[in-house]
């Protein structure tokens, strides 16, 4: 009796998009709206694989304030060179590749648009690839669990493109040896970032994914007696309705970046580390007067399970309202039509689980996905 648990991960396939356009409806799969974790994919993906919240698995944002361990020390000199050379995306991407090679990082690494003069204040979190066993230091992942339980599995190579990934999964399934495959499909996320979640491009991409997933599932059915299909995602995607230049608001207060405070401007939130309590009070006062977002309290950070005793991710967080972007930010210099990273309870933040199996009532959050994996594989 050969059984396969096939988990198809679709980056950013949110509940709202599913409600609007439908997905794999012909297969009449069971459906569940799942709550995501606060933050970006760098927090949500480890939450799925570990079945734990960020305050337990310790992965949250990619850039952390840690000048002592910064791999970018000395890079501020690049800021003195003409910006038209170094600020181009391709050039920054090549510098990212070089840093990655020098430091032997195996995880996803990108410099985005973090200004060179600020880079030495930060360290980069994802040095190791957490899709391979031992990738998360603080806890195990489902892949560690498979190794411990001698379960043959296959996890897609996220460095490859979607076509390659599907081909490689088919290859693995054709051998009918793996009991668990993690099919990683990243493309919908970029389609929605660039076109907006409610767009013809999204609809076309969903049709394309439906065909490909149905094909892979039917193929697996020929080789296995039983195939459990789960379609999962990390978070949704909100349509962008406007932007606000938080960095200029803070800059205008005239404090010294590095001496008075340090800030990291993500696409949907600004994080601050304070060197001076008067500066903290002045900046927070100003931020509290804005209506584009709010300063998240410590109590709420704890409730959202993203509070850490070591403030490497930030002392204070300013979160934008759903649909608003920080622009410019350290993650990009233009306003794009779709974004995620808002409050987990914002309507477009919710993620999804679809399955040809019953989904137990206690599966409510992306941190519960792992429970379904373990129970599938324990049978
Ligand atoms: Zn994304």
mmCIF file of C-alpha atoms and ligand atoms in Angstrom:
data_model
loop_
_atom_site.group_PDB
_atom_site.id
_atom_site.type_symbol
_atom_site.label_atom_id
_atom_site.label_comp_id
_atom_site.label_asym_id
_atom_site.label_seq_id
_atom_site.Cartn_x
_atom_site.Cartn_y
_atom_site.Cartn_z
ATOM 1 C CA UNK A 1 0.000 0.000 0.000
ATOM 2 C CA UNK A 2 1.833 3.106 -1.218
ATOM 3 C CA UNK A 3 0.834 6.475 0.201
ATOM 4 C CA UNK A 4 1.932 9.978 -0.667
ATOM 5 C CA UNK A 5 1.338 13.217 1.235
ATOM 6 C CA UNK A 6 1.623 15.960 -1.374
ATOM 7 C CA UNK A 7 1.884 19.483 0.086
ATOM 8 C CA UNK A 8 1.713 22.178 -2.554
ATOM 9 C CA UNK A 9 2.911 25.503 -1.173
ATOM 10 C CA UNK A 10 1.730 28.517 -3.191
ATOM 11 C CA UNK A 11 3.370 31.734 -2.046
ATOM 12 C CA UNK A 12 0.760 34.420 -1.149
ATOM 13 C CA UNK A 13 -2.377 32.482 -2.142
ATOM 14 C CA UNK A 14 -4.615 34.245 0.361
ATOM 15 C CA UNK A 15 -8.136 33.413 1.484
ATOM 16 C CA UNK A 16 -9.554 36.598 -0.109
ATOM 17 C CA UNK A 17 -8.077 35.702 -3.509
ATOM 18 C CA UNK A 18 -9.453 32.180 -3.176
ATOM 19 C CA UNK A 19 -12.910 33.568 -2.340
ATOM 20 C CA UNK A 20 -12.833 35.946 -5.282
ATOM 21 C CA UNK A 21 -11.461 33.670 -8.013
ATOM 22 C CA UNK A 22 -11.891 30.151 -6.641
ATOM 23 C CA UNK A 23 -9.138 27.582 -6.955
ATOM 24 C CA UNK A 24 -9.263 23.862 -7.821
ATOM 25 C CA UNK A 25 -13.044 24.014 -7.332
ATOM 26 C CA UNK A 26 -13.626 21.070 -9.676
ATOM 27 C CA UNK A 27 -11.746 18.843 -7.267
ATOM 28 C CA UNK A 28 -14.180 19.847 -4.484
ATOM 29 C CA UNK A 29 -11.445 20.127 -1.901
ATOM 30 C CA UNK A 30 -12.091 20.905 1.739
ATOM 31 C CA UNK A 31 -11.149 24.473 2.549
ATOM 32 C CA UNK A 32 -9.964 26.390 5.597
ATOM 33 C CA UNK A 33 -9.107 30.043 6.210
ATOM 34 C CA UNK A 34 -5.810 30.163 8.128
ATOM 35 C CA UNK A 35 -4.407 33.021 10.190
ATOM 36 C CA UNK A 36 -0.881 33.989 9.235
ATOM 37 C CA UNK A 37 1.928 35.175 11.531
ATOM 38 C CA UNK A 38 2.861 38.850 11.887
ATOM 39 C CA UNK A 39 5.744 39.788 9.602
ATOM 40 C CA UNK A 40 7.021 38.678 6.229
ATOM 41 C CA UNK A 41 7.739 35.325 4.565
ATOM 42 C CA UNK A 42 10.960 35.175 6.586
ATOM 43 C CA UNK A 43 8.696 34.659 9.649
ATOM 44 C CA UNK A 44 5.786 32.769 8.049
ATOM 45 C CA UNK A 45 7.732 30.061 6.206
ATOM 46 C CA UNK A 46 9.647 28.908 9.311
ATOM 47 C CA UNK A 47 6.295 28.982 11.170
ATOM 48 C CA UNK A 48 4.816 26.529 8.663
ATOM 49 C CA UNK A 49 7.815 24.185 8.708
ATOM 50 C CA UNK A 50 8.333 24.261 12.475
ATOM 51 C CA UNK A 51 4.672 24.489 13.532
ATOM 52 C CA UNK A 52 5.693 27.225 15.950
ATOM 53 C CA UNK A 53 5.349 30.985 16.278
ATOM 54 C CA UNK A 54 8.256 33.387 15.653
ATOM 55 C CA UNK A 55 8.873 33.874 19.418
ATOM 56 C CA UNK A 56 9.650 30.135 19.558
ATOM 57 C CA UNK A 57 11.482 29.449 16.271
ATOM 58 C CA UNK A 58 13.175 32.929 16.520
ATOM 59 C CA UNK A 59 13.054 33.790 12.798
ATOM 60 C CA UNK A 60 11.365 37.100 12.142
ATOM 61 C CA UNK A 61 12.749 39.815 9.897
ATOM 62 C CA UNK A 62 15.754 39.371 7.575
ATOM 63 C CA UNK A 63 17.674 42.401 8.824
ATOM 64 C CA UNK A 64 18.535 42.705 12.514
ATOM 65 C CA UNK A 65 20.424 45.458 14.356
ATOM 66 C CA UNK A 66 23.816 43.977 15.241
ATOM 67 C CA UNK A 67 26.770 46.191 14.240
ATOM 68 C CA UNK A 68 29.291 43.877 15.980
ATOM 69 C CA UNK A 69 28.413 40.956 13.755
ATOM 70 C CA UNK A 70 27.507 42.869 10.611
ATOM 71 C CA UNK A 71 28.827 41.198 7.447
ATOM 72 C CA UNK A 72 28.503 44.646 5.820
ATOM 73 C CA UNK A 73 31.214 46.406 7.834
ATOM 74 C CA UNK A 74 33.172 48.760 5.605
ATOM 75 C CA UNK A 75 30.453 48.809 2.959
ATOM 76 C CA UNK A 76 29.528 52.403 3.809
ATOM 77 C CA UNK A 77 32.389 53.479 1.514
ATOM 78 C CA UNK A 78 30.227 52.375 -1.423
ATOM 79 C CA UNK A 79 27.803 55.148 -0.440
ATOM 80 C CA UNK A 80 30.472 57.697 -1.304
ATOM 81 C CA UNK A 81 30.743 56.421 -4.885
ATOM 82 C CA UNK A 82 28.349 57.679 -7.567
ATOM 83 C CA UNK A 83 24.850 56.400 -6.857
ATOM 84 C CA UNK A 84 23.975 55.877 -10.512
ATOM 85 C CA UNK A 85 26.375 52.922 -10.584
ATOM 86 C CA UNK A 86 25.709 51.289 -7.230
ATOM 87 C CA UNK A 87 22.027 51.870 -6.769
ATOM 88 C CA UNK A 88 20.990 49.925 -9.856
ATOM 89 C CA UNK A 89 19.123 46.772 -8.948
ATOM 90 C CA UNK A 90 21.338 44.495 -11.071
ATOM 91 C CA UNK A 91 24.523 45.863 -9.507
ATOM 92 C CA UNK A 92 23.122 45.467 -5.975
ATOM 93 C CA UNK A 93 21.995 41.940 -6.867
ATOM 94 C CA UNK A 94 25.551 41.078 -7.969
ATOM 95 C CA UNK A 95 27.000 42.583 -4.761
ATOM 96 C CA UNK A 96 24.467 40.431 -2.844
ATOM 97 C CA UNK A 97 25.703 37.331 -4.666
ATOM 98 C CA UNK A 98 29.289 38.230 -3.820
ATOM 99 C CA UNK A 99 28.528 38.749 -0.088
ATOM 100 C CA UNK A 100 26.627 35.466 -0.095
ATOM 101 C CA UNK A 101 29.659 33.670 -1.540
ATOM 102 C CA UNK A 102 32.200 35.352 0.769
ATOM 103 C CA UNK A 103 30.208 34.414 3.887
ATOM 104 C CA UNK A 104 29.036 31.001 2.580
ATOM 105 C CA UNK A 105 25.365 31.811 3.171
ATOM 106 C CA UNK A 106 23.042 29.034 2.004
ATOM 107 C CA UNK A 107 19.749 30.836 2.727
ATOM 108 C CA UNK A 108 17.986 33.424 0.608
ATOM 109 C CA UNK A 109 20.010 36.625 0.587
ATOM 110 C CA UNK A 110 19.323 39.969 -1.072
ATOM 111 C CA UNK A 111 20.467 43.506 -0.249
ATOM 112 C CA UNK A 112 17.269 45.023 -1.638
ATOM 113 C CA UNK A 113 17.611 48.824 -1.466
ATOM 114 C CA UNK A 114 19.167 49.179 1.992
ATOM 115 C CA UNK A 115 21.378 52.296 1.644
ATOM 116 C CA UNK A 116 25.064 51.373 1.812
ATOM 117 C CA UNK A 117 25.779 53.907 4.581
ATOM 118 C CA UNK A 118 23.276 52.136 6.883
ATOM 119 C CA UNK A 119 24.211 48.512 6.094
ATOM 120 C CA UNK A 120 26.982 48.255 8.759
ATOM 121 C CA UNK A 121 24.314 48.671 11.480
ATOM 122 C CA UNK A 122 22.691 45.393 10.478
ATOM 123 C CA UNK A 123 23.257 41.686 10.351
ATOM 124 C CA UNK A 124 21.371 39.312 8.071
ATOM 125 C CA UNK A 125 19.269 36.572 9.614
ATOM 126 C CA UNK A 126 18.838 33.852 7.004
ATOM 127 C CA UNK A 127 22.403 32.660 6.751
ATOM 128 C CA UNK A 128 21.346 29.018 6.550
ATOM 129 C CA UNK A 129 18.857 27.330 4.256
ATOM 130 C CA UNK A 130 16.025 26.291 6.582
ATOM 131 C CA UNK A 131 14.517 23.993 3.954
ATOM 132 C CA UNK A 132 17.252 21.472 4.708
ATOM 133 C CA UNK A 133 17.425 19.584 8.051
ATOM 134 C CA UNK A 134 19.125 21.533 10.839
ATOM 135 C CA UNK A 135 18.251 24.841 9.154
ATOM 136 C CA UNK A 136 16.509 26.380 12.169
ATOM 137 C CA UNK A 137 18.698 26.457 15.238
ATOM 138 C CA UNK A 138 16.055 27.005 17.930
ATOM 139 C CA UNK A 139 13.698 24.216 16.902
ATOM 140 C CA UNK A 140 13.173 21.435 14.404
ATOM 141 C CA UNK A 141 11.280 21.535 11.113
ATOM 142 C CA UNK A 142 9.096 18.920 9.445
ATOM 143 C CA UNK A 143 12.178 17.914 7.437
ATOM 144 C CA UNK A 144 14.169 17.204 10.636
ATOM 145 C CA UNK A 145 11.156 15.228 11.832
ATOM 146 C CA UNK A 146 11.151 13.139 8.634
ATOM 147 C CA UNK A 147 14.858 12.382 9.065
ATOM 148 C CA UNK A 148 14.265 11.365 12.715
ATOM 149 C CA UNK A 149 11.381 9.104 11.710
ATOM 150 C CA UNK A 150 13.084 7.586 8.635
ATOM 151 C CA UNK A 151 10.423 8.941 6.308
ATOM 152 C CA UNK A 152 11.607 9.339 2.719
ATOM 153 C CA UNK A 153 10.677 12.867 1.592
ATOM 154 C CA UNK A 154 11.471 15.412 -1.070
ATOM 155 C CA UNK A 155 11.594 19.191 -0.639
ATOM 156 C CA UNK A 156 11.697 21.398 -3.736
ATOM 157 C CA UNK A 157 14.778 23.464 -4.448
ATOM 158 C CA UNK A 158 13.595 27.075 -4.002
ATOM 159 C CA UNK A 159 16.534 28.345 -6.058
ATOM 160 C CA UNK A 160 14.982 26.834 -9.185
ATOM 161 C CA UNK A 161 12.155 28.321 -11.207
ATOM 162 C CA UNK A 162 8.606 27.029 -11.022
ATOM 163 C CA UNK A 163 8.828 24.963 -14.241
ATOM 164 C CA UNK A 164 11.994 23.246 -13.018
ATOM 165 C CA UNK A 165 10.490 22.676 -9.571
ATOM 166 C CA UNK A 166 7.407 20.995 -11.037
ATOM 167 C CA UNK A 167 9.558 18.882 -13.332
ATOM 168 C CA UNK A 168 11.817 17.805 -10.446
ATOM 169 C CA UNK A 169 8.821 16.880 -8.267
ATOM 170 C CA UNK A 170 7.369 14.793 -11.089
ATOM 171 C CA UNK A 171 10.703 13.062 -11.413
ATOM 172 C CA UNK A 172 10.701 12.210 -7.681
ATOM 173 C CA UNK A 173 7.053 11.066 -7.743
ATOM 174 C CA UNK A 174 7.776 8.813 -10.739
ATOM 175 C CA UNK A 175 10.144 6.798 -8.540
ATOM 176 C CA UNK A 176 7.249 6.237 -6.074
ATOM 177 C CA UNK A 177 9.625 6.163 -3.118
ATOM 178 C CA UNK A 178 8.973 9.443 -1.308
ATOM 179 C CA UNK A 179 6.102 9.480 1.207
ATOM 180 C CA UNK A 180 6.055 13.288 1.482
ATOM 181 C CA UNK A 181 6.719 15.908 -1.173
ATOM 182 C CA UNK A 182 6.841 19.665 -0.537
ATOM 183 C CA UNK A 183 6.059 21.336 -3.864
ATOM 184 C CA UNK A 184 7.202 24.959 -3.591
ATOM 185 C CA UNK A 185 5.516 27.316 -6.067
ATOM 186 C CA UNK A 186 6.764 30.924 -5.684
ATOM 187 C CA UNK A 187 5.511 32.638 -8.852
ATOM 188 C CA UNK A 188 2.003 33.804 -7.877
ATOM 189 C CA UNK A 189 3.561 36.083 -5.242
ATOM 190 C CA UNK A 190 5.558 38.084 -7.782
ATOM 191 C CA UNK A 191 2.638 38.168 -10.247
ATOM 192 C CA UNK A 192 0.474 39.763 -7.543
ATOM 193 C CA UNK A 193 3.190 42.142 -6.270
ATOM 194 C CA UNK A 194 3.567 43.457 -9.824
ATOM 195 C CA UNK A 195 -0.057 43.439 -10.993
ATOM 196 C CA UNK A 196 -2.092 43.603 -7.804
ATOM 197 C CA UNK A 197 -3.961 40.654 -6.260
ATOM 198 C CA UNK A 198 -7.216 41.425 -8.047
ATOM 199 C CA UNK A 199 -6.005 41.461 -11.633
ATOM 200 C CA UNK A 200 -6.294 39.524 -14.889
ATOM 201 C CA UNK A 201 -2.685 38.440 -14.408
ATOM 202 C CA UNK A 202 -3.611 36.811 -11.070
ATOM 203 C CA UNK A 203 -6.570 35.058 -12.662
ATOM 204 C CA UNK A 204 -4.407 33.753 -15.509
ATOM 205 C CA UNK A 205 -1.714 32.568 -13.089
ATOM 206 C CA UNK A 206 -4.308 30.749 -10.958
ATOM 207 C CA UNK A 207 -5.610 28.958 -14.074
ATOM 208 C CA UNK A 208 -2.069 27.969 -14.950
ATOM 209 C CA UNK A 209 -1.439 26.657 -11.424
ATOM 210 C CA UNK A 210 -4.729 24.712 -11.446
ATOM 211 C CA UNK A 211 -3.677 22.872 -14.593
ATOM 212 C CA UNK A 212 -0.199 22.114 -13.279
ATOM 213 C CA UNK A 213 -1.315 20.941 -9.825
ATOM 214 C CA UNK A 214 -4.118 18.785 -11.257
ATOM 215 C CA UNK A 215 -1.604 17.229 -13.644
ATOM 216 C CA UNK A 216 0.899 16.487 -10.851
ATOM 217 C CA UNK A 217 -1.833 15.068 -8.605
ATOM 218 C CA UNK A 218 -3.229 12.780 -11.338
ATOM 219 C CA UNK A 219 0.294 11.656 -12.168
ATOM 220 C CA UNK A 220 0.915 10.752 -8.502
ATOM 221 C CA UNK A 221 -2.401 8.863 -8.354
ATOM 222 C CA UNK A 222 -1.138 6.483 -11.049
ATOM 223 C CA UNK A 223 1.904 5.567 -8.960
ATOM 224 C CA UNK A 224 0.512 5.554 -5.432
ATOM 225 C CA UNK A 225 -2.553 3.808 -3.969
ATOM 226 C CA UNK A 226 -3.406 6.908 -2.001
ATOM 227 C CA UNK A 227 -2.491 10.556 -2.472
ATOM 228 C CA UNK A 228 -3.351 13.160 0.177
ATOM 229 C CA UNK A 229 -3.308 16.560 -1.465
ATOM 230 C CA UNK A 230 -2.868 19.751 0.558
ATOM 231 C CA UNK A 231 -2.594 23.214 -0.976
ATOM 232 C CA UNK A 232 -1.182 25.696 1.532
ATOM 233 C CA UNK A 233 0.160 29.241 1.629
ATOM 234 C CA UNK A 234 2.066 31.541 3.972
ATOM 235 C CA UNK A 235 -0.083 34.695 3.771
ATOM 236 C CA UNK A 236 -2.329 36.651 1.420
ATOM 237 C CA UNK A 237 -1.740 39.814 -0.591
ATOM 238 C CA UNK A 238 -3.359 43.240 -0.220
ATOM 239 C CA UNK A 239 -4.003 45.687 -3.045
ATOM 240 C CA UNK A 240 -1.829 48.766 -2.515
ATOM 241 C CA UNK A 241 -3.866 51.968 -2.288
ATOM 242 C CA UNK A 242 -1.197 54.502 -1.398
ATOM 243 C CA UNK A 243 2.144 55.187 0.244
ATOM 244 C CA UNK A 244 3.723 57.368 2.880
ATOM 245 C CA UNK A 245 7.302 58.565 3.271
ATOM 246 C CA UNK A 246 7.930 57.687 6.933
ATOM 247 C CA UNK A 247 11.700 57.993 6.525
ATOM 248 C CA UNK A 248 11.477 61.670 5.568
ATOM 249 C CA UNK A 249 9.157 62.349 8.508
ATOM 250 C CA UNK A 250 11.775 60.873 10.865
ATOM 251 C CA UNK A 251 14.721 62.488 9.020
ATOM 252 C CA UNK A 252 13.080 65.929 9.347
ATOM 253 C CA UNK A 253 13.223 65.648 13.148
ATOM 254 C CA UNK A 254 16.964 66.142 12.727
ATOM 255 C CA UNK A 255 18.283 63.304 14.874
ATOM 256 C CA UNK A 256 21.440 61.431 14.010
ATOM 257 C CA UNK A 257 21.016 57.948 12.490
ATOM 258 C CA UNK A 258 23.491 55.703 14.316
ATOM 259 C CA UNK A 259 24.113 58.029 17.264
ATOM 260 C CA UNK A 260 20.554 58.827 18.415
ATOM 261 C CA UNK A 261 18.662 55.931 16.879
ATOM 262 C CA UNK A 262 18.812 53.241 14.226
ATOM 263 C CA UNK A 263 15.891 52.517 11.910
ATOM 264 C CA UNK A 264 15.038 49.863 9.388
ATOM 265 C CA UNK A 265 12.332 50.753 6.877
ATOM 266 C CA UNK A 266 10.590 47.564 5.704
ATOM 267 C CA UNK A 267 7.872 47.828 3.041
ATOM 268 C CA UNK A 268 4.961 47.842 5.518
ATOM 269 C CA UNK A 269 6.600 48.772 8.811
ATOM 270 C CA UNK A 270 9.415 50.815 10.300
ATOM 271 C CA UNK A 271 11.486 49.373 13.119
ATOM 272 C CA UNK A 272 13.516 51.497 15.527
ATOM 273 C CA UNK A 273 16.299 50.973 18.035
ATOM 274 C CA UNK A 274 16.779 53.821 20.491
ATOM 275 C CA UNK A 275 20.091 55.163 21.771
ATOM 276 C CA UNK A 276 18.490 58.034 23.691
ATOM 277 C CA UNK A 277 15.156 58.182 25.548
ATOM 278 C CA UNK A 278 14.415 61.808 24.507
ATOM 279 C CA UNK A 279 14.841 60.846 20.877
ATOM 280 C CA UNK A 280 12.559 57.862 21.415
ATOM 281 C CA UNK A 281 9.850 60.095 22.916
ATOM 282 C CA UNK A 282 10.106 62.674 20.130
ATOM 283 C CA UNK A 283 10.007 60.142 17.277
ATOM 284 C CA UNK A 284 7.166 58.118 18.822
ATOM 285 C CA UNK A 285 5.168 61.316 19.424
ATOM 286 C CA UNK A 286 5.486 62.205 15.766
ATOM 287 C CA UNK A 287 4.626 58.668 14.603
ATOM 288 C CA UNK A 288 1.602 58.577 16.917
ATOM 289 C CA UNK A 289 0.263 61.704 15.236
ATOM 290 C CA UNK A 290 0.155 60.000 11.807
ATOM 291 C CA UNK A 291 -3.007 58.280 10.600
ATOM 292 C CA UNK A 292 -1.340 55.948 8.042
ATOM 293 C CA UNK A 293 -0.455 53.404 10.722
ATOM 294 C CA UNK A 294 0.274 52.947 14.410
ATOM 295 C CA UNK A 295 2.989 52.094 16.917
ATOM 296 C CA UNK A 296 2.471 48.442 17.932
ATOM 297 C CA UNK A 297 2.491 48.052 21.716
ATOM 298 C CA UNK A 298 4.650 45.519 23.541
ATOM 299 C CA UNK A 299 1.455 43.778 24.730
ATOM 300 C CA UNK A 300 0.316 43.362 21.135
ATOM 301 C CA UNK A 301 3.738 42.111 20.007
ATOM 302 C CA UNK A 302 3.492 39.498 22.759
ATOM 303 C CA UNK A 303 -0.041 38.574 21.713
ATOM 304 C CA UNK A 304 1.116 38.224 18.100
ATOM 305 C CA UNK A 305 3.961 36.006 19.339
ATOM 306 C CA UNK A 306 6.719 38.192 17.891
ATOM 307 C CA UNK A 307 8.151 39.692 21.067
ATOM 308 C CA UNK A 308 11.779 38.800 21.810
ATOM 309 C CA UNK A 309 13.764 39.431 25.017
ATOM 310 C CA UNK A 310 16.744 40.428 22.840
ATOM 311 C CA UNK A 311 15.595 43.520 20.880
ATOM 312 C CA UNK A 312 17.569 42.651 17.736
ATOM 313 C CA UNK A 313 14.387 43.003 15.611
ATOM 314 C CA UNK A 314 13.514 46.404 17.079
ATOM 315 C CA UNK A 315 12.631 48.367 20.226
ATOM 316 C CA UNK A 316 9.588 49.980 18.588
ATOM 317 C CA UNK A 317 7.551 49.052 15.521
ATOM 318 C CA UNK A 318 5.385 51.346 13.394
ATOM 319 C CA UNK A 319 2.979 49.279 11.258
ATOM 320 C CA UNK A 320 1.166 50.709 8.226
ATOM 321 C CA UNK A 321 -2.575 50.249 7.704
ATOM 322 C CA UNK A 322 -3.470 47.596 5.157
ATOM 323 C CA UNK A 323 -2.832 48.766 1.602
ATOM 324 C CA UNK A 324 -0.329 51.509 2.475
ATOM 325 C CA UNK A 325 3.372 51.190 1.695
ATOM 326 C CA UNK A 326 6.383 52.923 3.127
ATOM 327 C CA UNK A 327 7.961 54.617 0.151
ATOM 328 C CA UNK A 328 10.842 54.846 -0.248
ATOM 329 C CA UNK A 329 11.816 51.915 1.957
ATOM 330 C CA UNK A 330 14.894 49.731 2.368
ATOM 331 C CA UNK A 331 13.020 47.027 0.454
ATOM 332 C CA UNK A 332 12.148 49.049 -2.647
ATOM 333 C CA UNK A 333 12.056 52.517 -4.176
ATOM 334 C CA UNK A 334 8.716 52.451 -5.948
ATOM 335 C CA UNK A 335 5.097 51.816 -5.116
ATOM 336 C CA UNK A 336 4.035 48.414 -6.419
ATOM 337 C CA UNK A 337 0.398 47.199 -6.795
ATOM 338 C CA UNK A 338 0.418 44.366 -4.218
ATOM 339 C CA UNK A 339 1.996 43.860 -0.791
ATOM 340 C CA UNK A 340 1.815 41.653 2.317
ATOM 341 C CA UNK A 341 3.261 42.120 5.791
ATOM 342 C CA UNK A 342 0.285 43.868 7.385
ATOM 343 C CA UNK A 343 -1.513 42.945 10.592
ATOM 344 C CA UNK A 344 -2.484 39.222 10.593
ATOM 345 C CA UNK A 345 -6.116 40.238 11.129
ATOM 346 C CA UNK A 346 -6.220 42.608 8.136
ATOM 347 C CA UNK A 347 -8.725 41.135 5.639
ATOM 348 C CA UNK A 348 -6.177 40.313 2.920
ATOM 349 C CA UNK A 349 -3.593 38.770 5.264
ATOM 350 C CA UNK A 350 -5.277 35.398 5.745
ATOM 351 C CA UNK A 351 -3.794 32.299 4.175
ATOM 352 C CA UNK A 352 -5.409 29.053 3.118
ATOM 353 C CA UNK A 353 -5.484 25.286 3.293
ATOM 354 C CA UNK A 354 -7.276 23.161 0.677
ATOM 355 C CA UNK A 355 -7.293 19.380 0.892
ATOM 356 C CA UNK A 356 -8.909 16.211 -0.404
ATOM 357 C CA UNK A 357 -8.801 15.062 3.265
ATOM 358 C CA UNK A 358 -10.972 16.280 6.116
ATOM 359 C CA UNK A 359 -9.318 19.276 7.755
ATOM 360 C CA UNK A 360 -9.654 18.918 11.550
ATOM 361 C CA UNK A 361 -11.424 21.785 13.325
ATOM 362 C CA UNK A 362 -8.314 22.757 15.309
ATOM 363 C CA UNK A 363 -6.372 23.689 12.166
ATOM 364 C CA UNK A 364 -6.760 27.491 12.245
ATOM 365 C CA UNK A 365 -3.319 29.022 11.811
ATOM 366 C CA UNK A 366 -0.345 28.440 9.534
ATOM 367 C CA UNK A 367 1.434 27.119 12.626
ATOM 368 C CA UNK A 368 -1.099 24.239 12.615
ATOM 369 C CA UNK A 369 -0.126 23.015 9.120
ATOM 370 C CA UNK A 370 2.691 20.912 10.532
ATOM 371 C CA UNK A 371 0.218 18.936 12.693
ATOM 372 C CA UNK A 372 -1.536 17.766 9.517
ATOM 373 C CA UNK A 373 1.810 16.735 8.018
ATOM 374 C CA UNK A 374 2.751 14.688 11.062
ATOM 375 C CA UNK A 375 -0.620 12.971 11.248
ATOM 376 C CA UNK A 376 -0.514 12.152 7.492
ATOM 377 C CA UNK A 377 2.959 10.672 7.825
ATOM 378 C CA UNK A 378 2.270 8.809 11.068
ATOM 379 C CA UNK A 379 -0.552 6.763 9.514
HETATM 380 ZN ZN1 LIG B 1 5.903 38.521 -1.496
#
